XYZ file of C-alpha atoms in Angstrom:
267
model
C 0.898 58.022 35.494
C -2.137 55.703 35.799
C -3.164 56.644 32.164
C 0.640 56.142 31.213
C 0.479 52.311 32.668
C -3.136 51.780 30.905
C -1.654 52.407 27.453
C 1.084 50.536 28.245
C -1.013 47.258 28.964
C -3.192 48.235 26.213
C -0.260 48.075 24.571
C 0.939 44.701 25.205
C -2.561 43.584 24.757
C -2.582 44.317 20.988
C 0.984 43.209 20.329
C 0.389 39.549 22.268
C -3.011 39.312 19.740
C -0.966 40.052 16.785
C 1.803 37.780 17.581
C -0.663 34.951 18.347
C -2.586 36.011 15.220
C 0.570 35.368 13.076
C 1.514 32.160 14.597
C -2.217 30.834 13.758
C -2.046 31.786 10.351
C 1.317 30.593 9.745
C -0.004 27.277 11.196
C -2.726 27.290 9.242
C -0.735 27.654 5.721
C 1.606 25.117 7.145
C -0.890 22.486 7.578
C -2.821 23.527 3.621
C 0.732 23.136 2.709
C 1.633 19.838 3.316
C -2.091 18.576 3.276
C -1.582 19.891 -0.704
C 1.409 18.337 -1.135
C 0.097 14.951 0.078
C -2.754 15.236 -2.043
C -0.624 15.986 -4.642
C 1.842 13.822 -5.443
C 5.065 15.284 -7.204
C 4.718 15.864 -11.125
C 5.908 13.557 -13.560
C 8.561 16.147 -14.737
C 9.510 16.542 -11.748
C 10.338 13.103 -10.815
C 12.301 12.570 -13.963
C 14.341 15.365 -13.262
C 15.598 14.527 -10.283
C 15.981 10.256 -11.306
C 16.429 9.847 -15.211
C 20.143 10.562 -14.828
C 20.423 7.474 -12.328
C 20.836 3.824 -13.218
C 20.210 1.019 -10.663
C 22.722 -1.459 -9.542
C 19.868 -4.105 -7.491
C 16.764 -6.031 -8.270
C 14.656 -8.022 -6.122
C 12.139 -9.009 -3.927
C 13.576 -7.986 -0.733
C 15.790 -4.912 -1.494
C 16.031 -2.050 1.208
C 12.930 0.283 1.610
C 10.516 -3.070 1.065
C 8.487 -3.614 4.248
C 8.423 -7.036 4.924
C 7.904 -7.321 8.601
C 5.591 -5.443 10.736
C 6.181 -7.058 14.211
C 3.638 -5.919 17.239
C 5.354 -5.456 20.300
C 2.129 -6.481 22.451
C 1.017 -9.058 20.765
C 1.640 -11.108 17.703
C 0.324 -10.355 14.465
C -0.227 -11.617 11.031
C -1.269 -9.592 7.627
C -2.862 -11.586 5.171
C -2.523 -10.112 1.486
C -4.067 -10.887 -1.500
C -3.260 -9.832 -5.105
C -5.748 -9.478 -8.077
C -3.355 -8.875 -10.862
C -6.593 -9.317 -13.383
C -8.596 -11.857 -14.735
C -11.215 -13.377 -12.144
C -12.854 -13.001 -8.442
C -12.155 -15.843 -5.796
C -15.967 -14.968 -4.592
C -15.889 -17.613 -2.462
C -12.334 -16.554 -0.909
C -13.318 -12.738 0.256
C -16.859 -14.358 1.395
C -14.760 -16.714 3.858
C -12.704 -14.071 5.219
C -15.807 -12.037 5.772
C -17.810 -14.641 7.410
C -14.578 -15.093 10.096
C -14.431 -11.308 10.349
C -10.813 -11.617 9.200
C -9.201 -8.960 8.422
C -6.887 -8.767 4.983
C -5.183 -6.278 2.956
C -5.798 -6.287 -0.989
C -3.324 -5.305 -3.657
C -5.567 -4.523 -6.710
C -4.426 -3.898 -10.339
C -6.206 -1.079 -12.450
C -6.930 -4.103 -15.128
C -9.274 -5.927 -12.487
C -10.578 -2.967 -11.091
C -11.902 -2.040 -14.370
C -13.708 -5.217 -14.946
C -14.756 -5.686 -11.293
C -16.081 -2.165 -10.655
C -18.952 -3.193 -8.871
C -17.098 -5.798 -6.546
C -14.070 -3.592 -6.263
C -16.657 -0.841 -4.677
C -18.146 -3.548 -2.176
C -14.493 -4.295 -1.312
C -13.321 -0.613 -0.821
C -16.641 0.282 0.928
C -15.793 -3.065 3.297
C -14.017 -1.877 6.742
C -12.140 -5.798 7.028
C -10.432 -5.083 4.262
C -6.955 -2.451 3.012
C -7.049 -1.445 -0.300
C -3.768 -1.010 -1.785
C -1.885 -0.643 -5.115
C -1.339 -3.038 -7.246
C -0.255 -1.469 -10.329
C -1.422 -0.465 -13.779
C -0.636 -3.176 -16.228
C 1.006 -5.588 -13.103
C 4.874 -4.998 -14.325
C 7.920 -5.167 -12.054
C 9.031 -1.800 -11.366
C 12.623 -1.021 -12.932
C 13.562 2.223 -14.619
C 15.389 0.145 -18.129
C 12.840 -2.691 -18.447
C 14.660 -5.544 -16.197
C 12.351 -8.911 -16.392
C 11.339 -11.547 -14.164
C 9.179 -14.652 -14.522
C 9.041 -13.573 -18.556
C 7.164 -10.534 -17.339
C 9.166 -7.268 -19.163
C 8.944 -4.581 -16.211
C 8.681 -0.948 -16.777
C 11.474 0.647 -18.718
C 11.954 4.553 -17.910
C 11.264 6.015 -14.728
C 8.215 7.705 -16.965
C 6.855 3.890 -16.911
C 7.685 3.884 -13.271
C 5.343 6.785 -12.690
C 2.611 6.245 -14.645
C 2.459 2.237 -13.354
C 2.047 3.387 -10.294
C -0.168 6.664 -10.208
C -2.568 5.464 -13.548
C -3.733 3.245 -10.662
C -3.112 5.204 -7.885
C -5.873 7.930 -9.805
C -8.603 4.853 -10.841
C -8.612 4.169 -7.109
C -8.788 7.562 -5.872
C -11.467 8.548 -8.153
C -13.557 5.356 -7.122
C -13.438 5.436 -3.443
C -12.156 9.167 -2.462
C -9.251 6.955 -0.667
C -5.422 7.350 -1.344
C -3.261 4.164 -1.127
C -0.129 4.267 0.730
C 1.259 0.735 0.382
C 2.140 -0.443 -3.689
C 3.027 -4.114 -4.345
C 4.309 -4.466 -8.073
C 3.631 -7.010 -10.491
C 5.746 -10.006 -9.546
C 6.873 -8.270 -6.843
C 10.205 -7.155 -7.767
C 11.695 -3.808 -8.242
C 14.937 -1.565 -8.305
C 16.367 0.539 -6.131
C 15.537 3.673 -7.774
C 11.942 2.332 -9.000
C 11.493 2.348 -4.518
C 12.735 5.612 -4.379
C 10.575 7.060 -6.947
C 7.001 5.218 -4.755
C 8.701 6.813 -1.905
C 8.970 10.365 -3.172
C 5.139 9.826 -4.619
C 3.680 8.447 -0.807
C 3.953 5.086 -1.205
C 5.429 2.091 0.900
C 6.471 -0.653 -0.803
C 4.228 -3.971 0.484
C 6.655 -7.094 0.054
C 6.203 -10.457 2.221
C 7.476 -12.393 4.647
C 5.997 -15.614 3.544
C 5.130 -17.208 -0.113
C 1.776 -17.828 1.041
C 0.437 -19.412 -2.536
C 3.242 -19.036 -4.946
C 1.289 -16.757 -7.330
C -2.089 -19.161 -7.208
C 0.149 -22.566 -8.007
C 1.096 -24.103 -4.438
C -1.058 -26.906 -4.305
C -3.412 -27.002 -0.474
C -0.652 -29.155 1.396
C 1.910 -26.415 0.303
C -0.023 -23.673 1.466
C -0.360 -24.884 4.590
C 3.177 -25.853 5.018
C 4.103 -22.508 4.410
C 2.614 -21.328 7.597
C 5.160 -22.862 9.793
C 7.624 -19.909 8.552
C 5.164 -17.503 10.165
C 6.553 -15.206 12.701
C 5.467 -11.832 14.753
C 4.535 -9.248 12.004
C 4.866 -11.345 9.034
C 3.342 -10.416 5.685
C 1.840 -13.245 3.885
C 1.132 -13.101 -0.030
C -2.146 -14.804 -1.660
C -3.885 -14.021 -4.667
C -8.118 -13.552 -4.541
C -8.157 -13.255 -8.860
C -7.665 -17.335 -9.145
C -10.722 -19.196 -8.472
C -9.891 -22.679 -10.012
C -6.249 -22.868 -7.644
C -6.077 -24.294 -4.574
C -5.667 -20.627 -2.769
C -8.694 -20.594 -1.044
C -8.892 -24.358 0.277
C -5.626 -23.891 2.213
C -7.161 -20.512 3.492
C -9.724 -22.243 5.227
C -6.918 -24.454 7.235
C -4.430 -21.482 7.271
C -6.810 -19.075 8.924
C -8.006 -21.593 11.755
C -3.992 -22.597 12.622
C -2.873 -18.872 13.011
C -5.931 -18.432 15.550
C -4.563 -21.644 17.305
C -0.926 -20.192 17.623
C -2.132 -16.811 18.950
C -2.085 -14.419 16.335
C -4.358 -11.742 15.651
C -5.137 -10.426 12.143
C -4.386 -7.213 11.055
C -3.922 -5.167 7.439
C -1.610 -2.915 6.124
């Protein structure tokens, strides 16, 4: 009878270690799963399978599935953004924001990437500061070639793709870093070009506020342009633009957030 109740717990014993043995290794497979599928991003076929049939309907800067707004709850925040869409390095910008410990998210196209390398690595490598998407060839994002600002966007959800994960690979490759937040060129986008950066990881990173109106807003502007600040709110400058006025209304911007109560933060 004793030898009878022995097996019996025996038994048990080998069944519970199986069972737990099975739940770990689903687990495990689970987790390689979707840790695969967020390193890898859908396919290209794939994603024009399921939108090439579709045509969009919107286009904008503030469409739904943009984050504009990141409000704190226990205290109030800013983000400070800055785009380099090409051409040159505001040295002298990302230098101030440094010096102030400030901390700043930065949209970065492939194009100034590739002639900034060296900077671009001192930026990634740089804990202040987000480093986000800013596209391949700095196009709005539309799936038949909409335009804005006489900028021709993408025209085929193939351009859609490949604006967004030509860069989305240079960065990756650079800095062993994903980005999860992609601001277009200009900004705008359709409805299905946002679904297709969802399905691939991304966030889209709009704004709250026209910080520098794409390196033109003269310094008085800037500054008047904080007054629209709230809790959360996205600002948009540009760090590629050396000769605008960008970086002298930074130095007053900066300082007047502080004095209001806000605390920097990045995407």
């Amino acid at each position: 009878m004793n030898q009878a109740k022995v097996l019996m717990k025996n038994k048990r014993v080998i069944l519970s270690f199986i069972f737990i043995t099975i739940c770990a290794s689903v687990g495990i497979i689970a987790y390689i799963f979707l840790h695969q599928k967020h390193l890898s991003p859908p396919s290209i076929e794939s994603i024009m399978a399921k939108y090439e049939h579709l045509s969009p309907t919107q286009w904008g800067e503030h469409l739904e599935g943009i984050t504009s707004l990141l409000p704190d709850k226990n205290k109030p925040v800013v983000y400070l953004t800055f785009d380099a869409c090409g051409g040159a390095y505001d040295k002298a910008l990302i230098d101030y924001l440094i010096a102030h410990n400030i901390q700043a998210t930065l949209f970065i196209n492939a194009r100034w990437i590739r002639k900034h390398r060296e900077d671009f690595l001192l930026l990634a490598h740089n804990p202040l500061f987000s480093i986000q998407n800013h596209g391949t060839n700095h196009r709005p994002l539309s799936v038949n070639g909409k335009s804005i600002y006489h900028i021709k966007g993408t025209d085929s959800v193939r351009g859609v793709y490949e604006e967004i994960m030509d860069n989305d690979r240079l960065i990756f490759t650079l800095t062993g870093k994903r980005a999860h937040y992609f601001r277009s060129g200009t900004a705008y986008y359709d409805e299905i070009a946002i679904h297709i950066a969802k399905d691939l990881g991304y966030k889209i990173g709009g704004f709250d506020v026209l910080g520098d109106g794409g390196a033109t807003f003269s310094k008085e502007k800037i500054i008047k342009q904080v007054q629209k600040v709230r809790n959360g709110s996205i600002l948009i400058y540009h760090f590629n633009k050396p000769q605008s006025d960008t970086f002298a209304g930074i130095q007053e911007v900066v300082p007047l957030l502080l004095e209001k109560g806000y605390h920097f933060s990045k995407l």
